[in-house]
């Protein structure tokens, strides 16, 4: 079977792989959502969802998986991410291991990644059921937000980190989620540009979202957004529109990206989504 | 002592030490022109603070900027005609940041001149005896702790960086001390060795810091992006006291340029001088880096540039380094915050990128032995 992954690489797979290693948290989430848990032989230290993923053996970090451990498990397939493109993927291929790279940059491409993994693993029906439900939920949100006029779209600042202050700009999941949820992204740079306080004060966002994680201190961006005295006159602060959102949910290219979309929509347009 | 006083005095030149003349006096610059230089740089500093306040990623009309600032003076009142937030941008974002950049630049310039003079080594900079590695290690540990920690109302990172800087310098001092004396070469070598040791610990911690890596690296390159008034008030006492002490010791530093033995014979308590100057220079460097990170290049380039232009007499070198360091870092930060606006460049990148060519230009133009 010839498969083209999301980097355009063509990989020939002999049969439906039974031993799969996921070296990206998003891929792990997709595998579990497609009910392929028993084919997963290993994941990474960062694969924390669903909770059962943490019981799987680990082959190291997300950006630094251990090649030896992967080879020792002799997987039929490794599911990688763009971060592995330059070093990990060539090393694995040189050892005869099949690698597919999932590289979604948009919600549509997340859906495509799920379809692709379903197809490769022989779980097409699970994949199409999951994809259908995701697309229905996306449409339910965009149906309500699609007709909003410019004046009805609040400007939204997504704070990725506070020191240095970094925001989500164009061509990020956060950007697409903000737009689909009926907002306008305040930040216009590409990717995750650094941004300064005076720009934020002038742009005066109506909503501030701050990415928060699970670990100790991982809520620092939210604490900053809520407490930095120099942001006191910003509309979002005056109207109490400063919220924390889970980094894993809204940043991972997995099925939960739709949960994130619904959450963004509730936070940006509470009057439309109750 | 008397031979060292007066306008452009030549130091005594022992026949067996031909390097002394260039080491001490550089080229002779008239005494009066250096006084004028101090006055001119003082005025330039005030003007540059004013100009830097009016420039930023958000454009605020010049008149609004002036009115916002004048409004803070008692009995002056302009009815606000400027958009909401302008006062915060001018008074709470730009001004503290500019003042902080000036203070840090002054501290690094002065500390660099002090270390270079004290060690009689042109490669000395404020970080030579482990201040930056100590501060960085402290800061990295601070980054890896739960950030909810707050010490004495200050974030955990400045406090840890400050403690780290003082601790590592203290360790270097203890290691290098031999009985009652403190050989300068041993001090530098101990500093370099401990620095290498700490660097390897830092590298390991940074590599394993996961998603905090970006912030840590940004801190190490230095930034004023979140400087606020409370930071300024905290560092000012250290800087004023430390700089004042160093300025008071300008004349003994001149004598030290001969060599330690001769300085001793001329009545200088060399060991006490070393301890006092080391303590003062370390204190102002530690205060400088604790809030804004280990900004490179200022501490080594500013004293050399001043020496190239105005000569090596510490009575002028030190105050001119205070002023030039402040001006240089304010301008570097102005570039850092505007050149890719609204994205900020770490100021340490700017200091090297613009400082190095300027310094090389000075070096080529003068073509003189500068140290």
Coordinates of C-alpha atoms in Angstrom, one line a residue:
Chain A
X1 CA 0.0 0.0 0.0
X2 CA 1.4 3.4 -1.1
X3 CA 0.7 6.2 1.3
X4 CA 1.5 9.9 1.0
X5 CA 1.9 11.7 4.3
X6 CA 1.3 15.3 5.1
X7 CA 4.8 16.4 4.1
X8 CA 4.2 14.8 0.7
X9 CA 6.5 11.9 1.4
X10 CA 5.4 8.6 -0.2
X11 CA 5.8 5.6 2.0
X12 CA 5.0 2.0 1.0
X13 CA 3.6 -0.1 3.8
X14 CA 3.3 -3.8 3.6
X15 CA 0.1 -4.4 5.5
X16 CA -2.0 -2.7 8.1
X17 CA 0.5 -1.9 10.9
X18 CA 0.0 -3.7 14.2
X19 CA 2.8 -2.2 16.2
X20 CA 2.6 1.6 16.1
X21 CA 4.8 4.1 17.9
X22 CA 3.5 7.7 18.3
X23 CA 6.2 10.3 18.9
X24 CA 3.8 13.2 18.9
X25 CA 1.1 13.9 21.5
X26 CA -1.5 14.8 18.8
X27 CA -0.9 11.5 17.0
X28 CA -1.4 9.6 20.3
X29 CA -4.7 11.4 20.8
X30 CA -5.8 10.4 17.3
X31 CA -4.9 6.8 17.8
X32 CA -6.8 6.6 21.0
X33 CA -9.8 8.3 19.5
X34 CA -9.8 5.8 16.6
X35 CA -9.9 3.0 19.2
X36 CA -6.4 1.8 18.1
X37 CA -5.0 1.8 21.7
X38 CA -4.0 -1.9 21.6
X39 CA -1.7 -1.3 18.6
X40 CA 0.3 1.4 20.3
X41 CA 3.5 0.0 21.6
X42 CA 5.0 3.3 22.8
X43 CA 4.4 7.0 23.1
X44 CA 6.4 10.0 24.4
X45 CA 6.7 11.6 27.9
X46 CA 4.5 14.4 26.7
X47 CA 1.6 12.1 25.7
X48 CA -0.8 12.8 28.6
X49 CA -4.2 12.4 26.9
X50 CA -6.3 10.4 27.2
X51 CA -5.1 9.4 30.7
X52 CA -4.5 5.8 29.5
X53 CA -1.8 7.1 27.2
X54 CA 0.4 7.7 30.2
X55 CA 0.3 4.0 31.0
X56 CA 2.0 3.2 27.6
X57 CA 5.8 2.8 27.5
X58 CA 7.7 5.9 26.6
X59 CA 10.5 6.4 24.1
X60 CA 11.6 9.7 25.5
X61 CA 10.6 13.3 24.9
X62 CA 8.5 14.8 22.0
X63 CA 11.4 16.6 20.4
X64 CA 14.0 14.1 21.6
X65 CA 12.7 10.6 21.2
X66 CA 15.3 7.9 21.7
X67 CA 16.1 6.3 18.4
X68 CA 17.6 3.1 20.0
X69 CA 14.5 2.5 22.1
X70 CA 12.3 3.0 19.0
X71 CA 14.4 0.5 16.9
X72 CA 14.4 -2.0 19.8
X73 CA 10.6 -2.1 19.7
X74 CA 10.7 -2.9 15.9
X75 CA 7.5 -1.0 15.1
X76 CA 5.6 -1.5 11.9
X77 CA 5.0 2.3 11.8
X78 CA 6.1 5.4 13.5
X79 CA 3.8 8.5 13.5
X80 CA 5.9 11.6 13.7
X81 CA 5.4 15.4 13.5
X82 CA 7.2 18.2 11.5
X83 CA 9.5 18.7 14.5
X84 CA 11.1 15.3 13.6
X85 CA 11.5 16.1 9.9
X86 CA 15.2 17.0 9.8
X87 CA 16.9 14.5 12.1
X88 CA 14.6 11.9 13.6
X89 CA 12.8 10.8 10.5
X90 CA 16.0 10.2 8.3
X91 CA 17.6 8.3 11.2
X92 CA 14.6 6.0 11.6
X93 CA 14.3 5.5 7.8
X94 CA 18.0 4.6 7.6
X95 CA 17.2 1.8 10.0
X96 CA 14.4 0.5 7.8
X97 CA 11.5 1.9 9.9
X98 CA 8.4 3.2 8.2
X99 CA 7.5 6.7 9.2
X100 CA 4.5 8.9 8.4
X101 CA 4.6 12.6 9.4
X102 CA 1.4 14.3 10.3
X103 CA 1.7 18.0 9.7
X104 CA -1.7 19.7 9.9
X105 CA -1.7 23.4 10.0
X106 CA -5.5 23.9 9.8
X107 CA -8.6 22.3 11.1
X108 CA -9.3 20.7 7.7
X109 CA -5.8 19.2 7.8
X110 CA -6.4 17.8 11.3
X111 CA -9.5 16.1 9.8
X112 CA -7.3 14.9 6.9
X113 CA -4.7 13.5 9.3
X114 CA -7.4 11.5 11.2
X115 CA -8.7 10.1 7.9
X116 CA -5.2 9.2 6.8
X117 CA -4.3 7.4 10.0
X118 CA -7.7 5.6 9.9
X119 CA -7.0 4.5 6.3
X120 CA -3.5 3.3 7.1
X121 CA -4.5 1.4 10.2
X122 CA -7.6 -0.2 8.6
X123 CA -9.9 1.8 10.9
X124 CA -11.8 3.7 8.2
X125 CA -15.2 3.4 9.7
X126 CA -14.1 4.7 13.1
X127 CA -12.3 7.5 11.3
X128 CA -15.2 8.6 9.2
X129 CA -17.5 8.5 12.3
X130 CA -15.1 10.7 14.2
X131 CA -14.5 13.0 11.2
X132 CA -18.3 13.4 10.6
X133 CA -18.9 14.4 14.2
X134 CA -16.0 16.8 14.2
X135 CA -17.2 18.5 11.0
X136 CA -20.8 18.7 12.4
X137 CA -19.5 20.4 15.5
X138 CA -17.3 22.8 13.5
X139 CA -20.3 23.7 11.3
X140 CA -22.5 24.3 14.3
X141 CA -20.1 26.9 15.5
X142 CA -19.4 28.6 12.1
X143 CA -23.1 28.6 11.2
X144 CA -23.7 31.0 14.2
X145 CA -20.6 33.1 13.7
X146 CA -20.4 33.2 9.9
X147 CA -23.0 35.9 9.5
X148 CA -21.5 38.3 12.0
X149 CA -20.7 41.7 10.8
X150 CA -17.3 43.2 11.4
X151 CA -18.7 45.3 14.2
X152 CA -19.9 42.2 16.0
X153 CA -16.5 40.5 15.9
X154 CA -14.5 41.3 19.1
X155 CA -10.8 41.7 18.8
X156 CA -9.0 38.9 20.6
X157 CA -5.5 38.7 21.9
X158 CA -4.1 35.2 22.6
X159 CA -1.1 35.3 25.0
X160 CA 1.2 32.4 24.5
X161 CA 3.8 33.5 27.0
X162 CA 4.2 36.6 29.1
X163 CA 7.9 37.0 29.6
X164 CA 8.8 37.9 26.9
X165 CA 5.3 38.7 25.8
X166 CA 4.4 36.5 22.8
X167 CA 1.0 36.3 21.1
X168 CA -0.5 33.9 18.5
X169 CA -0.4 35.5 15.1
X170 CA -1.4 34.4 11.6
X171 CA -1.2 30.8 10.4
X172 CA -1.6 29.2 13.8
X173 CA -4.4 27.0 15.2
X174 CA -5.3 29.8 17.6
X175 CA -5.7 32.2 14.8
X176 CA -8.1 29.9 13.0
X177 CA -10.0 29.1 16.1
X178 CA -10.4 32.8 16.9
X179 CA -11.7 33.5 13.4
X180 CA -14.1 30.5 13.3
X181 CA -15.3 31.4 16.8
X182 CA -16.4 34.8 15.5
X183 CA -13.5 37.0 16.7
X184 CA -10.7 39.0 15.0
X185 CA -7.1 38.2 15.9
X186 CA -5.5 41.3 17.3
X187 CA -2.1 40.1 16.4
X188 CA -1.2 40.3 12.7
X189 CA 2.4 39.0 12.6
X190 CA 3.2 35.5 11.4
X191 CA 3.4 32.6 13.8
X192 CA 4.0 33.5 17.4
X193 CA 5.5 37.0 17.3
X194 CA 6.8 38.8 20.3
X195 CA 4.7 41.8 21.0
X196 CA 5.1 44.7 23.3
X197 CA 2.8 46.2 26.0
X198 CA 2.2 49.5 24.3
X199 CA 0.9 47.7 21.2
X200 CA -1.6 45.8 23.3
X201 CA -2.7 49.0 25.1
X202 CA -3.3 50.7 21.8
X203 CA -5.0 47.8 20.1
X204 CA -7.3 47.5 23.1
X205 CA -8.5 43.9 22.7
X206 CA -12.0 43.0 23.8
X207 CA -11.0 39.5 24.8
X208 CA -7.7 38.2 26.1
X209 CA -7.1 34.5 26.1
X210 CA -4.0 33.1 27.8
X211 CA -2.6 29.6 27.2
X212 CA -2.3 27.6 30.4
X213 CA -0.8 24.2 31.1
X214 CA -1.1 21.6 33.7
X215 CA 2.2 21.9 35.6
X216 CA 3.1 24.1 38.5
X217 CA 3.5 27.7 37.3
X218 CA 2.0 27.0 33.9
X219 CA -0.7 29.5 34.6
X220 CA 1.8 32.3 34.6
X221 CA 0.5 33.9 31.4
X222 CA -3.0 34.0 32.8
X223 CA -1.8 35.5 36.0
X224 CA 0.0 38.1 34.0
X225 CA -3.0 38.9 31.8
X226 CA -5.2 39.3 34.8
X227 CA -2.8 41.2 37.1
X228 CA -0.3 43.3 35.0
X229 CA -1.2 46.8 36.3
X230 CA -0.3 48.5 33.0
X231 CA -3.1 46.5 31.2
X232 CA -5.7 47.8 33.6
X233 CA -7.4 50.1 31.1
X234 CA -7.7 47.5 28.3
X235 CA -11.3 46.6 27.5
X236 CA -10.9 42.9 28.1
X237 CA -9.6 43.7 31.7
X238 CA -12.3 46.3 32.5
X239 CA -15.1 43.9 31.3
X240 CA -13.5 40.8 32.8
X241 CA -13.0 39.1 29.5
X242 CA -9.7 37.5 30.4
X243 CA -9.7 33.7 30.3
X244 CA -7.3 30.9 30.5
X245 CA -7.5 28.1 27.9
X246 CA -5.8 24.7 28.0
X247 CA -2.7 24.7 25.8
X248 CA -3.0 21.0 25.0
X249 CA -6.5 21.3 23.8
X250 CA -6.2 24.3 21.6
X251 CA -2.6 23.7 20.4
X252 CA -2.6 20.0 19.5
X253 CA -3.5 18.9 16.1
X254 CA -5.9 16.2 17.4
X255 CA -9.6 15.5 17.8
X256 CA -9.8 17.8 20.8
X257 CA -9.2 20.9 18.6
X258 CA -13.0 20.9 18.2
X259 CA -13.5 21.1 21.9
X260 CA -11.2 24.1 21.8
X261 CA -13.2 25.7 19.0
X262 CA -16.4 25.4 21.1
X263 CA -14.7 26.8 24.1
X264 CA -13.3 29.8 22.2
X265 CA -16.8 30.4 20.8
X266 CA -18.3 30.3 24.3
X267 CA -15.7 32.7 25.6
X268 CA -15.8 35.1 22.7
X269 CA -19.6 35.1 22.1
X270 CA -21.2 34.0 25.3
X271 CA -24.5 35.5 24.0
X272 CA -24.5 33.0 21.0
X273 CA -23.2 29.9 22.8
X274 CA -24.8 29.2 26.1
Chain B
X1 CA 51.0 61.0 44.5
X2 CA 51.7 64.5 43.6
X3 CA 53.3 63.6 40.3
X4 CA 49.9 62.1 39.2
X5 CA 48.0 65.3 39.7
X6 CA 47.3 68.2 37.4
X7 CA 46.4 68.6 33.9
X8 CA 47.5 65.8 31.6
X9 CA 50.3 64.8 33.9
X10 CA 52.7 62.2 32.6
X11 CA 53.0 59.2 34.9
X12 CA 56.4 58.3 36.0
X13 CA 57.8 55.9 33.4
X14 CA 60.2 53.4 34.8
X15 CA 62.7 52.4 32.1
X16 CA 62.1 48.7 32.6
X17 CA 58.3 49.0 31.9
X18 CA 57.9 50.4 28.5
X19 CA 54.2 49.5 28.4
X20 CA 53.3 51.6 31.3
X21 CA 52.9 54.8 29.3
X22 CA 50.3 53.5 26.9
X23 CA 48.6 51.6 29.7
X24 CA 48.1 54.6 31.8
X25 CA 47.7 57.7 29.7
X26 CA 46.8 56.4 26.3
X27 CA 47.2 59.5 24.2
X28 CA 47.1 62.8 26.0
X29 CA 43.8 64.5 25.8
X30 CA 43.5 68.0 27.2
X31 CA 42.1 68.1 30.6
X32 CA 39.5 70.7 29.8
X33 CA 38.2 68.9 26.8
X34 CA 37.4 65.9 29.0
X35 CA 35.4 68.1 31.4
X36 CA 33.5 69.4 28.4
X37 CA 32.9 65.9 27.3
X38 CA 31.4 65.0 30.6
X39 CA 29.1 68.0 30.4
X40 CA 28.2 67.3 26.8
X41 CA 27.4 63.7 27.4
X42 CA 25.3 64.6 30.4
X43 CA 23.2 66.9 28.3
X44 CA 23.1 64.3 25.5
X45 CA 21.8 61.7 27.9
X46 CA 18.9 63.9 28.9
X47 CA 18.1 64.8 25.3
X48 CA 18.3 61.1 24.3
X49 CA 16.0 60.1 27.2
X50 CA 13.5 62.7 25.9
X51 CA 13.8 61.5 22.3
X52 CA 13.5 57.8 23.2
X53 CA 10.3 58.6 25.2
X54 CA 8.6 59.9 22.1
X55 CA 9.5 56.9 19.9
X56 CA 7.8 53.5 20.1
X57 CA 5.7 51.0 18.3
X58 CA 2.7 53.1 19.1
X59 CA 3.0 56.5 17.6
X60 CA 2.2 59.3 20.1
X61 CA 2.4 62.9 18.9
X62 CA 5.3 64.8 20.3
X63 CA 3.1 67.4 21.9
X64 CA 1.0 64.8 23.6
X65 CA 4.2 63.1 25.0
X66 CA 5.4 66.4 26.4
X67 CA 2.0 67.3 27.9
X68 CA 1.7 63.9 29.5
X69 CA 5.0 64.3 31.1
X70 CA 4.5 67.9 32.2
X71 CA 1.2 66.9 33.7
X72 CA 3.1 65.0 36.4
X73 CA 4.6 68.3 37.6
X74 CA 2.7 69.9 40.4
X75 CA 0.5 72.9 39.4
X76 CA 0.8 72.1 35.7
X77 CA -2.4 70.8 34.1
X78 CA -3.3 70.0 30.6
X79 CA -6.8 68.7 29.9
X80 CA -6.2 65.2 28.4
X81 CA -6.9 65.3 24.7
X82 CA -5.0 62.2 24.0
X83 CA -6.4 58.7 23.6
X84 CA -6.9 56.4 26.6
X85 CA -3.8 54.5 27.5
X86 CA -1.4 57.2 26.3
X87 CA -0.4 58.0 29.8
X88 CA 0.3 54.4 30.7
X89 CA 2.3 54.0 27.5
X90 CA 4.5 57.1 28.2
X91 CA 4.8 57.0 32.0
X92 CA 4.5 53.4 32.9
X93 CA 5.9 51.6 29.9
X94 CA 8.4 53.7 28.1
X95 CA 9.9 55.9 30.8
X96 CA 10.7 53.1 33.4
X97 CA 12.1 51.0 30.5
X98 CA 14.4 53.9 29.3
X99 CA 15.5 54.7 32.8
X100 CA 16.3 51.1 33.5
X101 CA 18.3 50.8 30.2
X102 CA 20.2 53.9 31.2
X103 CA 21.0 52.5 34.7
X104 CA 22.0 49.1 33.4
X105 CA 24.2 50.6 30.7
X106 CA 25.8 52.9 33.2
X107 CA 26.4 50.0 35.6
X108 CA 27.9 47.7 33.0
X109 CA 30.1 50.5 31.5
X110 CA 31.4 51.4 34.9
X111 CA 31.9 47.8 36.1
X112 CA 33.7 47.0 32.9
X113 CA 36.1 50.0 33.2
X114 CA 36.7 49.0 36.9
X115 CA 37.5 45.4 36.1
X116 CA 39.7 46.3 33.2
X117 CA 41.6 48.8 35.3
X118 CA 41.8 46.5 38.4
X119 CA 43.0 43.5 36.5
X120 CA 45.1 45.5 34.0
X121 CA 43.5 43.3 31.4
X122 CA 41.8 44.7 28.2
X123 CA 39.7 41.5 27.9
X124 CA 38.1 41.9 31.3
X125 CA 34.3 42.6 31.3
X126 CA 31.8 42.8 34.1
X127 CA 31.2 39.1 33.7
X128 CA 34.8 37.9 33.9
X129 CA 34.7 36.6 37.4
X130 CA 31.5 34.6 37.1
X131 CA 28.7 37.1 37.7
X132 CA 26.9 36.3 34.5
X133 CA 27.0 32.5 34.9
X134 CA 26.0 32.8 38.5
X135 CA 23.1 35.1 37.6
X136 CA 22.1 32.9 34.7
X137 CA 22.1 29.8 36.9
X138 CA 20.0 31.5 39.5
X139 CA 17.6 32.8 36.9
X140 CA 17.3 29.4 35.2
X141 CA 16.5 27.7 38.6
X142 CA 14.0 30.5 39.1
X143 CA 12.4 29.7 35.7
X144 CA 12.2 26.0 36.5
X145 CA 10.5 26.6 39.9
X146 CA 6.7 27.1 40.1
X147 CA 6.4 30.8 39.1
X148 CA 3.7 31.5 41.6
X149 CA 6.6 31.9 44.1
X150 CA 7.1 35.5 45.1
X151 CA 9.9 36.7 47.3
X152 CA 9.6 40.1 49.1
X153 CA 7.1 41.2 46.5
X154 CA 9.6 40.7 43.7
X155 CA 9.4 37.9 41.1
X156 CA 11.6 34.9 41.9
X157 CA 13.9 35.3 38.9
X158 CA 15.5 38.7 39.8
X159 CA 16.0 37.5 43.4
X160 CA 17.6 34.2 42.3
X161 CA 19.7 35.9 39.7
X162 CA 21.0 38.5 42.1
X163 CA 21.8 35.8 44.7
X164 CA 23.4 33.6 42.1
X165 CA 25.7 36.4 40.9
X166 CA 26.9 37.3 44.4
X167 CA 27.4 33.7 45.4
X168 CA 29.4 32.7 42.3
X169 CA 31.6 35.8 42.7
X170 CA 32.0 35.0 46.4
X171 CA 33.1 31.5 45.6
X172 CA 35.6 32.8 43.0
X173 CA 37.0 35.2 45.6
X174 CA 37.4 32.5 48.2
X175 CA 39.0 30.1 45.7
X176 CA 41.5 32.7 44.5
X177 CA 42.5 34.1 47.8
X178 CA 45.9 33.2 49.0
X179 CA 46.5 34.1 52.6
X180 CA 46.1 37.9 52.8
X181 CA 46.6 38.6 49.1
X182 CA 44.4 38.2 46.1
X183 CA 46.5 37.5 43.0
X184 CA 44.6 39.0 40.0
X185 CA 45.6 36.2 37.6
X186 CA 44.4 33.5 40.0
X187 CA 41.1 35.5 40.4
X188 CA 40.5 35.6 36.6
X189 CA 41.4 32.0 36.1
X190 CA 39.2 30.9 39.0
X191 CA 36.4 33.0 37.5
X192 CA 36.8 31.5 34.0
X193 CA 36.9 27.9 35.5
X194 CA 33.9 28.3 37.7
X195 CA 32.1 30.0 34.8
X196 CA 32.7 27.0 32.6
X197 CA 31.5 24.7 35.3
X198 CA 28.3 26.7 35.9
X199 CA 27.8 27.0 32.1
X200 CA 27.6 23.3 31.7
X201 CA 25.0 23.1 34.5
X202 CA 23.1 25.9 32.8
X203 CA 23.2 24.2 29.4
X204 CA 21.9 21.0 30.8
X205 CA 19.0 22.8 32.6
X206 CA 18.2 24.8 29.5
X207 CA 18.1 21.7 27.3
X208 CA 15.8 19.9 29.7
X209 CA 13.6 23.0 30.4
X210 CA 11.0 22.1 27.7
X211 CA 8.7 24.9 26.8
X212 CA 10.5 27.4 29.1
X213 CA 13.6 27.3 26.9
X214 CA 12.5 30.3 24.8
X215 CA 12.0 32.5 27.8
X216 CA 15.3 31.4 29.4
X217 CA 17.3 32.1 26.2
X218 CA 15.5 35.4 25.8
X219 CA 16.4 36.3 29.4
X220 CA 20.1 35.4 28.9
X221 CA 20.3 37.7 25.8
X222 CA 18.7 40.5 27.9
X223 CA 15.5 42.5 27.5
X224 CA 13.9 45.5 29.1
X225 CA 10.4 44.6 27.7
X226 CA 8.7 44.3 31.1
X227 CA 10.8 46.8 33.1
X228 CA 8.6 48.8 35.5
X229 CA 9.1 51.5 38.1
X230 CA 9.3 49.1 41.0
X231 CA 12.3 47.4 39.3
X232 CA 14.0 50.8 38.9
X233 CA 13.5 51.7 42.6
X234 CA 14.9 48.4 43.6
X235 CA 18.2 48.6 41.6
X236 CA 18.9 52.3 42.1
X237 CA 20.3 52.1 45.6
X238 CA 22.8 49.4 44.6
X239 CA 23.9 51.3 41.5
X240 CA 24.2 54.7 43.1
X241 CA 26.2 53.4 46.1
X242 CA 28.4 51.1 44.0
X243 CA 29.1 53.7 41.3
X244 CA 29.8 56.4 43.9
X245 CA 32.4 54.1 45.6
X246 CA 34.1 53.3 42.3
X247 CA 34.2 57.0 41.3
X248 CA 35.9 57.8 44.6
X249 CA 38.6 55.3 43.9
X250 CA 39.5 56.6 40.4
X251 CA 42.8 58.0 41.5
X252 CA 44.1 54.9 43.3
X253 CA 43.0 52.9 40.2
X254 CA 45.3 55.1 38.1
X255 CA 48.2 54.3 40.4
X256 CA 47.3 50.6 40.2
X257 CA 48.1 50.7 36.5
X258 CA 51.8 50.9 37.3
X259 CA 51.9 47.6 39.0
X260 CA 50.8 46.4 42.4
X261 CA 54.2 46.6 44.0
X262 CA 54.8 50.2 43.0
X263 CA 51.2 51.2 43.9
X264 CA 51.9 49.7 47.4
X265 CA 55.1 51.7 47.6
X266 CA 53.2 54.8 46.7
X267 CA 51.0 54.3 49.7
X268 CA 48.0 52.5 48.2
X269 CA 46.5 49.7 50.3
X270 CA 46.3 47.5 47.2
X271 CA 44.5 44.5 48.8
X272 CA 41.9 46.7 50.4
X273 CA 41.4 48.6 47.1
X274 CA 40.9 45.3 45.2
X275 CA 38.3 44.1 47.7
X276 CA 36.4 47.4 47.7
X277 CA 36.3 47.7 44.0
X278 CA 35.5 44.1 43.4
X279 CA 32.6 44.3 45.8
X280 CA 31.3 47.5 44.3
X281 CA 31.6 46.4 40.7
X282 CA 30.1 43.0 41.4
X283 CA 27.2 44.6 43.3
X284 CA 26.2 47.0 40.5
X285 CA 26.6 44.3 37.9
X286 CA 24.5 41.8 39.8
X287 CA 21.8 44.5 40.3
X288 CA 21.9 45.3 36.6
X289 CA 21.6 41.7 35.3
X290 CA 19.1 40.5 37.9
X291 CA 16.1 42.2 36.3
X292 CA 17.1 42.4 32.7
X293 CA 19.3 39.5 32.0
X294 CA 23.0 39.2 31.0
X295 CA 23.3 41.8 28.3
X296 CA 26.6 41.4 26.6
X297 CA 29.1 43.7 25.0
X298 CA 28.3 46.9 26.8
X299 CA 30.7 46.3 29.6
X300 CA 33.7 45.5 27.4
X301 CA 33.1 47.9 24.6
X302 CA 32.1 51.1 26.4
X303 CA 35.2 51.5 28.5
X304 CA 37.4 50.8 25.5
X305 CA 35.6 53.3 23.3
X306 CA 35.8 55.9 26.0
X307 CA 39.6 55.2 26.4
X308 CA 40.1 55.5 22.6
X309 CA 38.4 58.8 22.5
X310 CA 39.3 60.5 25.8
X311 CA 42.2 58.5 27.2
X312 CA 42.8 56.2 30.1
X313 CA 42.8 58.4 33.1
X314 CA 40.3 56.8 35.4
X315 CA 39.1 60.1 36.8
X316 CA 37.5 60.7 33.4
X317 CA 37.3 57.2 32.1
X318 CA 34.9 56.2 34.9
X319 CA 32.3 59.1 34.7
X320 CA 32.5 59.1 30.9
X321 CA 31.8 55.3 31.0
X322 CA 28.8 55.9 33.2
X323 CA 27.3 58.4 30.7
X324 CA 28.4 56.6 27.5
X325 CA 27.1 53.2 28.9
X326 CA 23.7 54.8 29.7
X327 CA 23.4 56.5 26.3
X328 CA 24.5 53.4 24.4
X329 CA 22.1 51.0 26.1
X330 CA 19.1 53.5 25.8
X331 CA 19.8 53.7 22.1
X332 CA 20.3 50.0 21.7
X333 CA 17.0 49.3 23.5
X334 CA 15.3 51.9 21.3
X335 CA 16.4 49.9 18.3
X336 CA 15.4 46.6 20.0
X337 CA 11.9 47.8 20.6
X338 CA 11.3 49.6 17.3
X339 CA 13.2 47.9 14.5
X340 CA 10.9 45.0 14.1
X341 CA 7.9 46.6 15.9
X342 CA 5.7 45.3 17.5
X343 CA 8.1 42.3 17.8
X344 CA 10.9 42.9 20.2
X345 CA 14.5 41.9 19.5
X346 CA 16.6 40.9 22.6
X347 CA 18.7 44.0 23.4
X348 CA 21.8 41.9 23.7
X349 CA 21.6 41.1 20.0
X350 CA 21.4 44.8 19.2
X351 CA 24.4 45.7 21.4
X352 CA 26.6 43.3 19.6
X353 CA 25.2 43.9 16.1
X354 CA 25.6 47.7 16.3
X355 CA 28.3 48.0 18.9
X356 CA 30.9 45.7 17.3
X357 CA 31.1 47.5 14.0
X358 CA 31.3 50.9 15.8
X359 CA 34.0 49.6 18.0
X360 CA 36.0 48.2 15.1
X361 CA 35.7 51.5 13.3
X362 CA 37.1 53.3 16.3
X363 CA 39.9 50.8 16.5
X364 CA 40.8 51.2 12.9
X365 CA 40.6 54.9 13.0
X366 CA 42.9 55.4 16.0
X367 CA 45.3 52.6 15.2
X368 CA 46.9 53.1 18.6
X369 CA 47.8 50.9 21.4
X370 CA 44.8 51.5 23.6
X371 CA 45.6 49.6 26.7

